[in-house]
Coordinates of C-alpha atoms in Angstrom, one line a residue:
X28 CA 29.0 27.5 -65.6
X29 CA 25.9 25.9 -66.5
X30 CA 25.4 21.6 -67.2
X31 CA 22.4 20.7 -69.3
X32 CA 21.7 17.2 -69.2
X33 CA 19.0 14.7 -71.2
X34 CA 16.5 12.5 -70.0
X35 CA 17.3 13.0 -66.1
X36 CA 15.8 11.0 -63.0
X37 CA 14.2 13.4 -60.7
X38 CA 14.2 10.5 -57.7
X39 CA 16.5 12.1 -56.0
X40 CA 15.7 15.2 -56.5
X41 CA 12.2 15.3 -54.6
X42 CA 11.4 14.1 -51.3
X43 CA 8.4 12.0 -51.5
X44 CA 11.1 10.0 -54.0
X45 CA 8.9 9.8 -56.7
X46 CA 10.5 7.9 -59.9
X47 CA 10.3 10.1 -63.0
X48 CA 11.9 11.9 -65.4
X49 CA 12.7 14.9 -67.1
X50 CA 13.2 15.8 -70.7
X51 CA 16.1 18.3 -69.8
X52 CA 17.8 19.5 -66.6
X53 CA 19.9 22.7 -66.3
X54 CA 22.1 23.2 -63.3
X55 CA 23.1 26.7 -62.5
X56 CA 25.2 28.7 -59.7
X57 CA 24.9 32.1 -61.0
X58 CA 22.3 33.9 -62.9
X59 CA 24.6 35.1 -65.6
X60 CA 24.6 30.9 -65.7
X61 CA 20.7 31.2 -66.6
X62 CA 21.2 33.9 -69.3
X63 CA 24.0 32.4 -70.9
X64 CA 22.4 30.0 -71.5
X65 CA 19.3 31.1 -72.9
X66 CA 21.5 33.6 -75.1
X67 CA 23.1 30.3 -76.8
X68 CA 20.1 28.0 -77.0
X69 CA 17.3 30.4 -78.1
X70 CA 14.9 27.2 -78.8
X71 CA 14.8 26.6 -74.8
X72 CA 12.8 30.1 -74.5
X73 CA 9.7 28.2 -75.7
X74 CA 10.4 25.1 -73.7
X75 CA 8.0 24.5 -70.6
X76 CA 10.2 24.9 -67.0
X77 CA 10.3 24.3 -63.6
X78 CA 12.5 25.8 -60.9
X79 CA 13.4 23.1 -58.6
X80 CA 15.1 24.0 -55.4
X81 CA 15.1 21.7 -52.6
X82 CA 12.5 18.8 -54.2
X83 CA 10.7 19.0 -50.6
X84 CA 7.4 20.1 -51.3
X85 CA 6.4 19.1 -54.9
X86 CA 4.6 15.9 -55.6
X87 CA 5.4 15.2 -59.6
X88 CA 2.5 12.8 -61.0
X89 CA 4.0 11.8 -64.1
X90 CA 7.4 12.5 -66.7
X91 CA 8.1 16.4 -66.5
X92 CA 8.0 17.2 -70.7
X93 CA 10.2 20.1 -70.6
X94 CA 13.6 21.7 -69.2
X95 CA 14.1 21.6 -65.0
X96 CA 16.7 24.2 -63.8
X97 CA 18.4 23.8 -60.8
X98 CA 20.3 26.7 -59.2
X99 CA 22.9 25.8 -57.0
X100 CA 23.5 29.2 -55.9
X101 CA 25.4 29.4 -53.2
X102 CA 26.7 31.8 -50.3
X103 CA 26.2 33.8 -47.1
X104 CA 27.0 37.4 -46.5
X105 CA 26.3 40.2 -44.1
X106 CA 24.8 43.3 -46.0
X107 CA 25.0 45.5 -42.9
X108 CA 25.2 45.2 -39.1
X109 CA 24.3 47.4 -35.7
X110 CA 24.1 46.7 -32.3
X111 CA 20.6 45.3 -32.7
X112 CA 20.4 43.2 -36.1
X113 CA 22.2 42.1 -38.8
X114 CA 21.2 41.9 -42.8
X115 CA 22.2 38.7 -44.2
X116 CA 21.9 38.1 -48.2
X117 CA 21.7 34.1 -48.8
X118 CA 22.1 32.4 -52.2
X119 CA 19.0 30.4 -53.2
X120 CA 20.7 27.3 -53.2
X121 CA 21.9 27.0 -49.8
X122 CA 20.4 24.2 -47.6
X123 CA 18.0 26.1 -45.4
X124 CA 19.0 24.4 -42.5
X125 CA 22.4 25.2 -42.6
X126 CA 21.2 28.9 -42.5
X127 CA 19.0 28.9 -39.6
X128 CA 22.0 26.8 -38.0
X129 CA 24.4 29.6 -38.9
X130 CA 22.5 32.5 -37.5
X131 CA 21.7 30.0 -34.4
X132 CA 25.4 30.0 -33.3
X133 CA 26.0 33.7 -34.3
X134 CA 23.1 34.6 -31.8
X135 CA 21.0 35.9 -34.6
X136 CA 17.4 35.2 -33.5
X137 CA 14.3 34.9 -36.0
X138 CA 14.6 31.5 -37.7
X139 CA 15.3 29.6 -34.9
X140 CA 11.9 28.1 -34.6
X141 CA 12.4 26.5 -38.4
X142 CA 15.1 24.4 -37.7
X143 CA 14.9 21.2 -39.5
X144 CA 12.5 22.1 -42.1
X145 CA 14.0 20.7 -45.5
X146 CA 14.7 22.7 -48.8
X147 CA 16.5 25.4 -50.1
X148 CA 16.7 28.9 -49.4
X149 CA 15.0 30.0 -52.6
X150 CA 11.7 28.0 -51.9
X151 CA 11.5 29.6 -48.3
X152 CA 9.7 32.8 -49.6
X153 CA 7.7 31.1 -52.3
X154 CA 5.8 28.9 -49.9
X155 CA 6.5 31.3 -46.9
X156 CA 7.8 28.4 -44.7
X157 CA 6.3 28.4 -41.0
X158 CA 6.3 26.4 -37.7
X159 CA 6.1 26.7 -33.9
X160 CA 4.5 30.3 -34.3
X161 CA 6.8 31.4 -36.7
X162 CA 6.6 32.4 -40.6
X163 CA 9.9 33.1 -42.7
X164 CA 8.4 36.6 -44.3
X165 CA 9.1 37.7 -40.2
X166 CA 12.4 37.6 -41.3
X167 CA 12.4 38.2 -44.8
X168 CA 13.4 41.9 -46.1
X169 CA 13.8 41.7 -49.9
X170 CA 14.1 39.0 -52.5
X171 CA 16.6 39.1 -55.0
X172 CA 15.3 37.5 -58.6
X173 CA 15.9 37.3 -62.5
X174 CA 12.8 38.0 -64.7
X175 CA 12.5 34.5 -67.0
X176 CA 10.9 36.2 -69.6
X177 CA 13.2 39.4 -70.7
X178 CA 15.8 38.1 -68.0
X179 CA 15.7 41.2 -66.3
X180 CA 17.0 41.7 -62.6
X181 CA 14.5 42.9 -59.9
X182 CA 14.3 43.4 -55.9
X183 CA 11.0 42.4 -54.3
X184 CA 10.5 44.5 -51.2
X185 CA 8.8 42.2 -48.6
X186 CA 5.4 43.7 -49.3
X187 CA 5.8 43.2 -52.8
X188 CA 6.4 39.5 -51.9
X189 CA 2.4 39.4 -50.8
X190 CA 3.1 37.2 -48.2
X191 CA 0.4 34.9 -46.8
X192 CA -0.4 31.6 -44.9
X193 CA 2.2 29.3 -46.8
X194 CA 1.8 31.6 -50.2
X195 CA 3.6 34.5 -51.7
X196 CA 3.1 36.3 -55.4
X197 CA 5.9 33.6 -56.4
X198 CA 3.1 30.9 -55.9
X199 CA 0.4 32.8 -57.3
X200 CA 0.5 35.6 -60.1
X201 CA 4.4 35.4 -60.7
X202 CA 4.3 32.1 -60.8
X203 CA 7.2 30.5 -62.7
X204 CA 8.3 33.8 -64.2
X205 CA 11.2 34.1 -61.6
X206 CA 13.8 32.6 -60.3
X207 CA 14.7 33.1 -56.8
X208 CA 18.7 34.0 -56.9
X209 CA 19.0 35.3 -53.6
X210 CA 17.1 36.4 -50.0
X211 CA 17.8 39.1 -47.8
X212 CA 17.0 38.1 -44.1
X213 CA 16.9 40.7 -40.9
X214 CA 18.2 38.8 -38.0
X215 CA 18.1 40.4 -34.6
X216 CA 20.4 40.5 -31.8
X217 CA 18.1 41.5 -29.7
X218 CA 15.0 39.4 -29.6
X219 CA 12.2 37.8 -27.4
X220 CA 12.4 33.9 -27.8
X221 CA 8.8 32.5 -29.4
X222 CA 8.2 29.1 -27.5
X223 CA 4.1 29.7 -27.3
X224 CA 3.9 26.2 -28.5
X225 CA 2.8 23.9 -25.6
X226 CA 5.2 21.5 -27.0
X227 CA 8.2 23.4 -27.3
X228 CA 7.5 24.7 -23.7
X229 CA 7.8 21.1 -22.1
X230 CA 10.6 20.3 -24.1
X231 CA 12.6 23.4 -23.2
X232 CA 12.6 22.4 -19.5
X233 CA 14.3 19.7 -19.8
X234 CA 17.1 21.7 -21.8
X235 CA 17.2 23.8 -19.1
X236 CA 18.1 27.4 -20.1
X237 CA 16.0 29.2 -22.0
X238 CA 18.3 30.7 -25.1
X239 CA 18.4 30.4 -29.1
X240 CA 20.5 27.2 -28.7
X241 CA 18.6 25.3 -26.7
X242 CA 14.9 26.5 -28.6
X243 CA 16.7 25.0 -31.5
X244 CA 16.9 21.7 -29.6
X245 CA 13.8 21.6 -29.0
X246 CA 12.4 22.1 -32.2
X247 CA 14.9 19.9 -33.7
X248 CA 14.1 16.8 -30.9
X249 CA 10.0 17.3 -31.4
X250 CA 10.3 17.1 -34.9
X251 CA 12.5 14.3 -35.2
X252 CA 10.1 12.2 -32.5
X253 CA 6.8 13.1 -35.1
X254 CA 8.3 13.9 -38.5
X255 CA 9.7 11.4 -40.9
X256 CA 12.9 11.5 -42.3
X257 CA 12.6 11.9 -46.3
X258 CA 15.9 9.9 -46.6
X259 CA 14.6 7.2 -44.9
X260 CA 10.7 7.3 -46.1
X261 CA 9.5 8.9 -48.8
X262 CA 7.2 12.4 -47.8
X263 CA 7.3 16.2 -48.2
X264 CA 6.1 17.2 -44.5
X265 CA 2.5 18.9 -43.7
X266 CA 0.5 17.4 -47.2
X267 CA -2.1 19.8 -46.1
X268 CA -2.6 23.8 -44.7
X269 CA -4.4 24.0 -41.8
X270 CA -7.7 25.5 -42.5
X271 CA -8.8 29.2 -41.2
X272 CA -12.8 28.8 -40.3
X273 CA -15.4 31.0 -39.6
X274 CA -16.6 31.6 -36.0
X275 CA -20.2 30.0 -36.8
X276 CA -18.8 26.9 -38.3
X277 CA -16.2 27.0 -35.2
X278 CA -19.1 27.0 -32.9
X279 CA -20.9 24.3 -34.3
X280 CA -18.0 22.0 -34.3
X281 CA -16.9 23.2 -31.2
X282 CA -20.6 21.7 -29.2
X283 CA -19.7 18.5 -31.7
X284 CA -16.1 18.0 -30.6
X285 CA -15.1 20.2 -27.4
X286 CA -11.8 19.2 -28.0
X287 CA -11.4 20.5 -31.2
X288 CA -7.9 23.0 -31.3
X289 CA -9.3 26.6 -32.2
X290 CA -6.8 29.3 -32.5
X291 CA -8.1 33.0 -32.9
X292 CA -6.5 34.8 -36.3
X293 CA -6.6 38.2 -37.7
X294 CA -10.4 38.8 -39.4
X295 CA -12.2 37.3 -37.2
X296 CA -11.6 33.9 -38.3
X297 CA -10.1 30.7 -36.8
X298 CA -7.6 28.1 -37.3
X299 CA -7.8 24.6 -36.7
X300 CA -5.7 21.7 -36.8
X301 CA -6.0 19.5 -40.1
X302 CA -3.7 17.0 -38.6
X303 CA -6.5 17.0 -35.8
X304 CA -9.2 16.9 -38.3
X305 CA -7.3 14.0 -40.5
X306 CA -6.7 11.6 -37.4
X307 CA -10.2 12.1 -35.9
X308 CA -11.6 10.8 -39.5
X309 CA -9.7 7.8 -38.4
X310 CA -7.0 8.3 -41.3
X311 CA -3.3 8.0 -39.0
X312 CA -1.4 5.1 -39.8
X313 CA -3.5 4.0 -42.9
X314 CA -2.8 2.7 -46.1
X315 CA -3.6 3.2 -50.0
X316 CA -2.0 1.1 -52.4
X317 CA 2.2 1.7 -52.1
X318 CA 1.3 5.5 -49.9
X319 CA -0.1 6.0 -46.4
X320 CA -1.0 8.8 -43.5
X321 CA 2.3 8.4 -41.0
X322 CA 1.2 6.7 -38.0
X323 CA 2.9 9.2 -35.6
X324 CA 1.9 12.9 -37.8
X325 CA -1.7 12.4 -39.3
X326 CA -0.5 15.9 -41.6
X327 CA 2.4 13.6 -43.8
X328 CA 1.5 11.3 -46.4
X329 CA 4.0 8.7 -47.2
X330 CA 5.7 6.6 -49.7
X331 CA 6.3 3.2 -48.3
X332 CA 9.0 2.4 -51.4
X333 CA 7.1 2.0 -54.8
X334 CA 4.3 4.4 -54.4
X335 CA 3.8 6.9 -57.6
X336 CA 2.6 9.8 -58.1
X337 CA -1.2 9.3 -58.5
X338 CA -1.3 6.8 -55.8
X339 CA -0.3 9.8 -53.3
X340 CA -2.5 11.9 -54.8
X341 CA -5.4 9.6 -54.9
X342 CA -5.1 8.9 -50.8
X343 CA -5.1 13.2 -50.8
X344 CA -8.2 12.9 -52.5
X345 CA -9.7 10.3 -50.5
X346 CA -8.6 12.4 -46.5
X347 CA -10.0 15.6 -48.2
X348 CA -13.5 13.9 -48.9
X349 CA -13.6 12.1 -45.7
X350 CA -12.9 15.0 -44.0
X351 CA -15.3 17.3 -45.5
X352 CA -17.9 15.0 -45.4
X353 CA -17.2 14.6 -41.6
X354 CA -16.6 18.3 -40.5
X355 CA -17.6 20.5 -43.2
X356 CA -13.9 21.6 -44.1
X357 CA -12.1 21.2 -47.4
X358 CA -8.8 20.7 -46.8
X359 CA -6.3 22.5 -49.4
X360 CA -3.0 20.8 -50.2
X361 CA 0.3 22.0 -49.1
X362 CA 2.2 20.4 -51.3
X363 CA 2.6 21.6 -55.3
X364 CA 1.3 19.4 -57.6
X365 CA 3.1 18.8 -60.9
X366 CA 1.6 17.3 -63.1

């Protein structure tokens, strides 16, 4: 069954908690849902549209002039299984948390080190969620969508996907012609646990045995000590990517600021820290109108209770000048910017 509704508030529906509107808002659980009702309200083909999944990493500037649709698609089941892995097809509108939880206590390992990152299942692949050393598309086998134009079905392979450094072909040249009904993981039952992270290293210890449970402690305990809760305050994690740098501009800042994190990527190039970057320009813990930086994760931009849309974007505008005036880096947003 599918619920269109007039005139929505999308406060709730988007973690920086941003007060706007939508013209329309479609909820879905199926994609026969999604064809139905285009089949019956052919004037809707024309109308501009947003998927919304989770609300986590979109910043909306103003009203949203056009229909939102909302799949609530929901299950869990295994495709196949062996000795050594498992296939796992998860609707898009399952909490992704819940997920990584699930395969956590089934002694599935691969997701582990994304506990506690917010959304939905079907934004995982667009924005190729990653922490602690870890990037979904390691996990990610095939993506099951519907063609919004001729409402087609199609299976992305995970090449197909292009994954990237927080991208995929959803964000880029197929963007907004699909939605995401479903993902196909590859979990393994047999696995080496990833704890490279300094961080998650020390806080391990004190768990005590090394195993899938306890690395999901861990990440779940460090990111609760730096990371905001959007319920609480108003933010959509990491505002920014952290930059990849050449080795002559790594060098140079490197005599400037030995201190400077550097790690070593494919190509040649490097990546540095832009929550690094962002504190050293002195911006942790400051403030712009009703948004600031978070005075514990220089990364996450805040709403402090009234802030809109532009404000938040304006204090973006403001760290990326700073900071490429300072260091010679443009910082590139994270976060998806609708407006």
């Amino acid at each position: 069954m599918f619920d269109l509704s007039h005139n929505v508030s999308l406060k709730k529906y988007n973690s920086f908690g941003i007060n706007v509107n939508t013209r329309y808002f479609l909820s879905i659980q199926s994609e026969d849902d999604l064809v139905s009702f285009f089949s019956q309200n052919k004037t809707f083909l024309h109308e501009k549209r947003l998927i919304l999944g989770g609300g986590s990493n979109l910043l909306f500037l103003r009203d949203f002039q056009g229909l939102i649709v909302y799949p609530q698609i929901k299950g869990m089941k295994i495709i196949s299984e062996d000795e050594d892995s498992v296939e796992v097809e998860v609707g898009a509108g399952e909490i992704w948390d819940d997920f990584v939880s699930v395969c956590v206590e089934k002694g599935w390992g691969g997701v582990e080190n994304l506990s506690l990152i917010p959304g939905t299942v079907g934004a995982v692949p667009v924005q190729n969620i990653g922490a602690y050393g870890v990037e979904a598309e390691s996990s990610i086998l095939r993506v099951n969508a519907l063609n919004l134009q001729n409402f087609s079905r199609r299976i992305f392979t995970h090449d197909e996907c292009h994954f990237g450094y927080r991208n995929s072909c959803f964000k880029n040249q197929l963007k907004d012609m699909y939605l995401i009904s479903s993902v196909v993981f590859l979990l393994k039952k047999k696995f080496a646990l990833n704890f490279s992270y300094g961080a998650l290293q020390s806080e391990i210890g004190q768990s005590g045995e090394l195993n899938l449970k306890n690395l999901r402690l861990a990440v779940i305990s460090i990111r609760k000590s730096k990371l905001p809760d959007p319920s609480i305050i108003g933010n959509a994690g990491s505002f920014f990517k952290n930059p990849f740098i050449s080795p002559e501009i790594s060098g140079k800042l490197r005599d400037q600021y030995p201190q400077i994190p550097l790690y070593p990527c494919e190509g040649g190039v490097l990546k540095t820290s832009a929550a690094w970057l962002i504190e050293k320009a002195g911006w942790k813990g400051k403030s712009y109108k009703n948004a600031a930086v978070h005075d514990k994760q220089a990364l996450i931009i805040v709403n402090k209770g009234q802030a809109s849309g532009e404000e938040i974007l304006e204090l973006s505008e403001l760290i990326r000048r700073n900071v490429n005036a300072k260091f010679g880096i443009l910082l590139e947003p994270e976060v998806n910017i609708i407006g």
